[in-house]
XYZ file of C-alpha atoms in Angstrom:
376
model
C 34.667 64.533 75.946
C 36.905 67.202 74.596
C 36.931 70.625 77.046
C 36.102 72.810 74.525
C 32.282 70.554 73.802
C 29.426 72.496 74.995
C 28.067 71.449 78.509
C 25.389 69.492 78.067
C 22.881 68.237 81.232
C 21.014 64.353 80.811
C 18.269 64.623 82.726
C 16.677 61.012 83.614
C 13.385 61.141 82.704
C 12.250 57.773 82.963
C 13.730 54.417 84.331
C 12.382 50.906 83.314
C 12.984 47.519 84.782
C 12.412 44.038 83.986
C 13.174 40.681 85.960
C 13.788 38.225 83.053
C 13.731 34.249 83.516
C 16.936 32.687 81.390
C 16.913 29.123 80.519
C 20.336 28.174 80.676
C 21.478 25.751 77.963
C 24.478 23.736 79.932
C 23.677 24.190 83.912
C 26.215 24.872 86.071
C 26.430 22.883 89.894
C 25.143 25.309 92.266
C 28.159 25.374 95.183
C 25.987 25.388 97.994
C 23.352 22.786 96.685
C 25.278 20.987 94.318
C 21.910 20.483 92.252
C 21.884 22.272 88.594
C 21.570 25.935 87.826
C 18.763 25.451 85.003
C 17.423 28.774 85.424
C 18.615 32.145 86.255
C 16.972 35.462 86.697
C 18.440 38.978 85.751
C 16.978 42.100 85.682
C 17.174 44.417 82.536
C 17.409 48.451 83.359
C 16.337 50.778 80.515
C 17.484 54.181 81.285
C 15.593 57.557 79.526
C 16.327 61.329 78.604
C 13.670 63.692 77.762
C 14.393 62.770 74.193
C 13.610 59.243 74.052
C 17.052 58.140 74.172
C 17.668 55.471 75.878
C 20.336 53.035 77.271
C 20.868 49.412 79.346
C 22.338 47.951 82.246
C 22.040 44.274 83.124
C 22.002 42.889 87.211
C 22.874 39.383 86.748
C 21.491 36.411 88.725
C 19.107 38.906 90.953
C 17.043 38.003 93.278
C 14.103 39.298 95.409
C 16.327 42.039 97.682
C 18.083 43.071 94.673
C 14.646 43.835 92.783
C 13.064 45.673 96.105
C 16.217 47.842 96.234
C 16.240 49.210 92.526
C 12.242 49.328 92.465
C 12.214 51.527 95.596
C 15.528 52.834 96.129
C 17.833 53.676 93.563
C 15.610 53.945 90.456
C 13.379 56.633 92.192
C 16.612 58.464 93.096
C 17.549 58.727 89.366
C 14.456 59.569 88.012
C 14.322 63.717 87.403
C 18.297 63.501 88.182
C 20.589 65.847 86.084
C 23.989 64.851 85.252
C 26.595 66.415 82.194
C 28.889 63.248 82.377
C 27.693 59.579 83.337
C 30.798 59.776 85.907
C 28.273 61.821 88.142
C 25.154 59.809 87.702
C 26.169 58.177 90.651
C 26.065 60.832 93.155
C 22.131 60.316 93.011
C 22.075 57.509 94.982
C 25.089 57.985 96.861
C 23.164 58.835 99.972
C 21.656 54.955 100.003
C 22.666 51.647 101.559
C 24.843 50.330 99.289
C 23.978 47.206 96.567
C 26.877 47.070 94.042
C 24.905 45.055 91.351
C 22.128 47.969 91.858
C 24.515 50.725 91.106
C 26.746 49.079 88.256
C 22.892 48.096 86.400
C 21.955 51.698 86.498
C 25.919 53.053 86.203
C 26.352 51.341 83.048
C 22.760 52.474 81.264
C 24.040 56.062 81.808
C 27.462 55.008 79.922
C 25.294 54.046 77.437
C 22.688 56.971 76.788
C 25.599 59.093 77.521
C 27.493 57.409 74.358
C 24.104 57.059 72.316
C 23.455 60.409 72.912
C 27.156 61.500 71.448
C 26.767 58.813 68.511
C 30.190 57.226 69.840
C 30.972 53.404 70.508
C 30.641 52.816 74.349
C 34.254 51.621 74.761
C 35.801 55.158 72.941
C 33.292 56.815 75.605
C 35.213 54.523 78.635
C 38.989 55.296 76.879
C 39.408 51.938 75.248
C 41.654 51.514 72.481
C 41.184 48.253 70.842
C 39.463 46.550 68.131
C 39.221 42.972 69.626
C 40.460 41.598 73.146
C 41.435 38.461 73.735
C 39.359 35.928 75.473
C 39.415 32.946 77.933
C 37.109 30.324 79.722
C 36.543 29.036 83.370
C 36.672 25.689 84.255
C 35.096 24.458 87.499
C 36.363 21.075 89.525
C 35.483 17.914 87.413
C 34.945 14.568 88.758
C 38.287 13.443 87.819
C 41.611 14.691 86.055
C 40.205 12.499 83.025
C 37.193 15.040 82.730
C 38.499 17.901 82.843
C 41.267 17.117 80.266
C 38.275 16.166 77.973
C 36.450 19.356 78.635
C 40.095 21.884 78.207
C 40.219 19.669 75.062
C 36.226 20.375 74.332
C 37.214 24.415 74.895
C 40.862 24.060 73.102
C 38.676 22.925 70.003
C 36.140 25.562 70.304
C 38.950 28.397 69.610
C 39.959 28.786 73.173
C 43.656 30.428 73.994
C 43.581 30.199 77.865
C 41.980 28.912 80.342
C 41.172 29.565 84.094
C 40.905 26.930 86.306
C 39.065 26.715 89.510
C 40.756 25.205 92.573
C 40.901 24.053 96.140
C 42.543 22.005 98.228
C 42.818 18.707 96.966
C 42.117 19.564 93.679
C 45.518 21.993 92.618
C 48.366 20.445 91.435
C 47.286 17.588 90.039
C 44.901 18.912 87.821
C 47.096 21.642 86.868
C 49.977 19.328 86.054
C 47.403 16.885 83.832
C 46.270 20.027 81.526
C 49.459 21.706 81.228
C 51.291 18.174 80.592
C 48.614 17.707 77.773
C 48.423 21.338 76.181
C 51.835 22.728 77.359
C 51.135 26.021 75.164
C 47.930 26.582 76.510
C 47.913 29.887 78.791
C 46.554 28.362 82.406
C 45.345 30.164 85.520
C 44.590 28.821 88.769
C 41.058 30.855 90.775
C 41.484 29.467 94.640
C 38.459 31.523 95.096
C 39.591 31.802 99.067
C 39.793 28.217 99.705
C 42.971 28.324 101.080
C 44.828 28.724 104.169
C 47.921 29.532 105.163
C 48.585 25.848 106.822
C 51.617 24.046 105.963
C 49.547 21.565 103.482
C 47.800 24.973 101.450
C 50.937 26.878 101.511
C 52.931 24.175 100.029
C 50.338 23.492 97.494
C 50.481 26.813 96.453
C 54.051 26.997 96.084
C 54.002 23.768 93.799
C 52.061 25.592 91.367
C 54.956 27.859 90.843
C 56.399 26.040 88.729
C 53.813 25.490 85.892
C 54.663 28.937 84.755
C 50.700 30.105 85.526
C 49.481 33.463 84.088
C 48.141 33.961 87.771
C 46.905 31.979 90.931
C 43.978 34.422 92.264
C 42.476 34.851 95.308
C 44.057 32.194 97.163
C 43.019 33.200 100.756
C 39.967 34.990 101.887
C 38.847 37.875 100.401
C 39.492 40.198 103.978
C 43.148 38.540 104.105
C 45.354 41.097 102.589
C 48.443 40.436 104.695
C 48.359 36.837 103.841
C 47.982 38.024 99.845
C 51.164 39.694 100.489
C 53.153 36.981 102.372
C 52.267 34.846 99.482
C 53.063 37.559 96.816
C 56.831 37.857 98.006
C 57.120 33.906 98.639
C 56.467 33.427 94.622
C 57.568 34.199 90.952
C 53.685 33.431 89.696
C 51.357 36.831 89.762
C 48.703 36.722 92.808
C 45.624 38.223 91.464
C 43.076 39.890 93.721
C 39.395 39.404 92.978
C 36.654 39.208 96.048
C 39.125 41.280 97.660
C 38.909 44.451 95.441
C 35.127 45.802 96.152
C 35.907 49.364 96.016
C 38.636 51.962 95.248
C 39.500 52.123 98.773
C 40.159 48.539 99.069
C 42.794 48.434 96.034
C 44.172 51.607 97.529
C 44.935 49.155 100.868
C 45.882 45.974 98.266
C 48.465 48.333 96.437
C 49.574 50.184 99.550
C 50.817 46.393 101.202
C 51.639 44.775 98.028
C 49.174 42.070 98.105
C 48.861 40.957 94.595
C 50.372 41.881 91.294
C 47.251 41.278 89.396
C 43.350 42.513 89.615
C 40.398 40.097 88.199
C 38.193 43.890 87.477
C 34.269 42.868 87.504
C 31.957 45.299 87.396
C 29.149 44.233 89.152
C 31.624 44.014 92.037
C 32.746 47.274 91.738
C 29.369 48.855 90.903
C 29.374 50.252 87.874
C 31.779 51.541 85.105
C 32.738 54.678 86.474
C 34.621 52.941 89.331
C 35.567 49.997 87.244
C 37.608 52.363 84.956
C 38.883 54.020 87.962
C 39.940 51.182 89.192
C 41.969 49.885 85.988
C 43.507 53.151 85.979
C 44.744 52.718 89.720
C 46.046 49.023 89.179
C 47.801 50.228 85.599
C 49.424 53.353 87.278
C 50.847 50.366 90.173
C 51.986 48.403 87.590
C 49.347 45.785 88.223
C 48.025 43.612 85.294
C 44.500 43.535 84.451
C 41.728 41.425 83.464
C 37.900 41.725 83.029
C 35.957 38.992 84.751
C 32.360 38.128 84.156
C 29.212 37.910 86.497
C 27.276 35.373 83.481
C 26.167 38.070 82.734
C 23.573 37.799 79.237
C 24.497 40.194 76.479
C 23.799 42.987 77.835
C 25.712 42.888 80.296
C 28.766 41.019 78.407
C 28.727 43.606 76.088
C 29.644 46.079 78.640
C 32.806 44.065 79.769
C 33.687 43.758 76.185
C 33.797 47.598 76.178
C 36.108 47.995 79.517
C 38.455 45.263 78.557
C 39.625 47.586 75.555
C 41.137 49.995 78.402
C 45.069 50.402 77.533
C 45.595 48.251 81.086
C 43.596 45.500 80.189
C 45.820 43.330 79.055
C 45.549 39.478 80.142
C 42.243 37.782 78.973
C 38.877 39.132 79.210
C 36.682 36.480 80.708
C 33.390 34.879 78.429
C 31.110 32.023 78.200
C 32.544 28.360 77.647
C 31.454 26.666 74.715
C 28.198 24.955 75.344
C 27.762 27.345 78.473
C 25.497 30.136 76.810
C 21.019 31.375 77.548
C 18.611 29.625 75.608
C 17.624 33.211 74.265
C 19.759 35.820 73.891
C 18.913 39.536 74.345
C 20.683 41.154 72.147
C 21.682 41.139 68.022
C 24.441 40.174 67.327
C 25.520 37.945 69.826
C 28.170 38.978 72.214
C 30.720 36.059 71.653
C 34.292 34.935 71.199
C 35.335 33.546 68.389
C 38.795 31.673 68.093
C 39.653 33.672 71.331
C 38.994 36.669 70.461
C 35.948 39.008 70.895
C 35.275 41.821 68.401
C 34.951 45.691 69.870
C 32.241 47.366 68.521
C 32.921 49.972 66.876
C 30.741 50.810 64.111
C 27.541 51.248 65.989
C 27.029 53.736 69.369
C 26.783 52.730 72.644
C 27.084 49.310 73.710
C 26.771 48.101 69.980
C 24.518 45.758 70.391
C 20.361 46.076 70.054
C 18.479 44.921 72.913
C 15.901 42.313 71.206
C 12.756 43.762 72.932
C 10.277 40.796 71.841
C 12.558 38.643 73.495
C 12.849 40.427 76.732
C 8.973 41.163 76.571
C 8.621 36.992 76.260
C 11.169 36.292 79.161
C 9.736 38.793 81.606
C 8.041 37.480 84.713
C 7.796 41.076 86.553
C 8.210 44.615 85.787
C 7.974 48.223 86.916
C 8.465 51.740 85.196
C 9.073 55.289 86.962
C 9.124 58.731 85.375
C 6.943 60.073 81.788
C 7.559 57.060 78.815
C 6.711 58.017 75.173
């Protein structure tokens, strides 16, 4: 907002919230369970000023704590809440335990009332500065190297540019050297999601993958492990990324400060909202870090949001969407957030998150809801 704009106060005059049951069309194993993820629930936040103007924030995959805490916590704390920039919004429930997916919900509905209210596209509100970003795809372990050259091939075909593969012990190089030996210009990844150790076997694992020229292997170790982040950093050439790891500014202050990666995987729900999101890219640009926006499967709503953060400046490597195949039955918002030949549009033309929240739809999908403050 330019210094010389007239200050301007939001007050919060009304906060609604509903859970939402998503069918989804091509489940996902659950990790712990290993049976199918058919069904997911997320919880829609509709955020009010005194003039009817409203904006959204998505909590993906909540569940029963995560409901409690926005119905009695944080959503009474915004209600009747003043604020002139949505970088302050946050200070109303700053005083609360904290719940990260709570926050970055109600965080990004400010962003966008705040950018409704102005008539400007959410990511020129944020700072961004592109039209499109680039996209990529995660791919989790496959029953064998055969299957998961058949499903990169099944992505390649859909459009996709680069892909991010999960790993573990046991499942690394090998499936690394299959996909890059087939598509040896496709841009590859390796997520060790803190699998590994720093035993002789994981270590030189790790160091075999750096020679297949990877855009990054993230979060090799456990997410508290910084030092062992670091060791790793200065035994390779290929980027460690940080993702688990960075859950607040404080934390990437500590990653930077020992040099424990090179790269940041920047989620949102993780971080709790785009105020420290964006203050996070900045940090990791200004260290020379690259950057990346991951995804929480998060439904449009929330997707459209990391569409609008991944046009920050920094953002550079692959914003993370859906696989082909992997999308809701129903989708909650016109038009469709989605990547098309690996790239997602910006949206620019329309305010806000620039995409409509289909309302019937939600109203269909809801299974339990709750309002606080004066509706219209």
């Amino acid at each position: 907002m330019a210094r010389t704009e007239p200050t301007t106060l939001t007050r919060v005059a009304a906060v609604e919230m509903r859970l939402v049951r998503l069918t989804v069309t091509r489940p996902r194993a659950r990790q712990r369970s290993g049976g199918p993820d058919r069904f997911v629930r997320h919880i829609l936040v509709r955020v009010r000023d005194d003039a009817g103007t409203s904006g959204w924030g998505e909590i993906p995959d909540a569940d029963d704590a995560l409901w409690d805490s926005l119905v009695a916590d944080y959503a009474p704390a915004l209600v009747g809440y003043r604020w002139q920039r949505p970088t302050e919004a946050a200070a109303a429930w700053r005083s609360l335990a904290p719940r990260p997916a709570v926050a970055a919900a109600l965080d990004t509905a400010c962003w966008d009332l705040w950018s409704r209210q102005r008539g400007m596209p959410l990511a020129h509100a944020l700072g961004g500065v592109r039209t499109a970003v680039t996209t990529g795809v995660t791919l989790g372990p496959q029953p064998s190297v055969e299957s998961l050259v058949h499903e990169v091939n099944r992505q390649v075909g859909a459009g996709c540019k680069r892909i991010r593969l999960q790993i573990g012990p046991g499942w690394d190089v090998e499936a690394v050297r299959a996909v890059q030996e087939t598509y040896p210009f496709l841009v590859l990844q390796a997520d060790g999601g803190g699998r590994y150790t720093e035993s002789p076997s994981d270590l030189a694992a790790l160091r075999a993958l750096d020679d297949y020229g990877l855009l990054a292997i993230e979060q090799p170790f456990a997410a508290a492990d910084l030092a062992a982040h670091a060791r790793l950093s200065r035994d390779l050439r290929t980027p460690v990324a940080l993702d688990d790891s960075v859950d607040s500014l404080e934390r990437l202050d500590e990653a930077i400060r020992l040099e424990a990666a090179s790269a940041l995987n920047l989620r949102i729900v993780r971080m709790g909202g785009l105020t420290p999101a964006r203050r996070a890219h900045d940090r990791a640009v200004d260290a020379g870090w690259q950057v990346w926006c991951g995804s929480d499967r998060e439904s449009g709503v929330g997707r459209a949001a990391v569409v609008a953060l991944a046009s920050l400046p920094g953002a550079t490597l692959p914003c993370e969407m859906p696989r082909a195949g992997e999308r809701f039955a129903h989708d909650l918002v016109a038009p469709t957030v989605r990547s098309h030949d690996g790239v997602a549009a910006v949206p620019l033309t329309q305010p806000g998150l620039g995409h409509e929240v289909d309302e019937r739809t939600v109203e269909a999908l809801t299974v339990r809801s709750a309002s606080l403050g004066v509706l219209d």
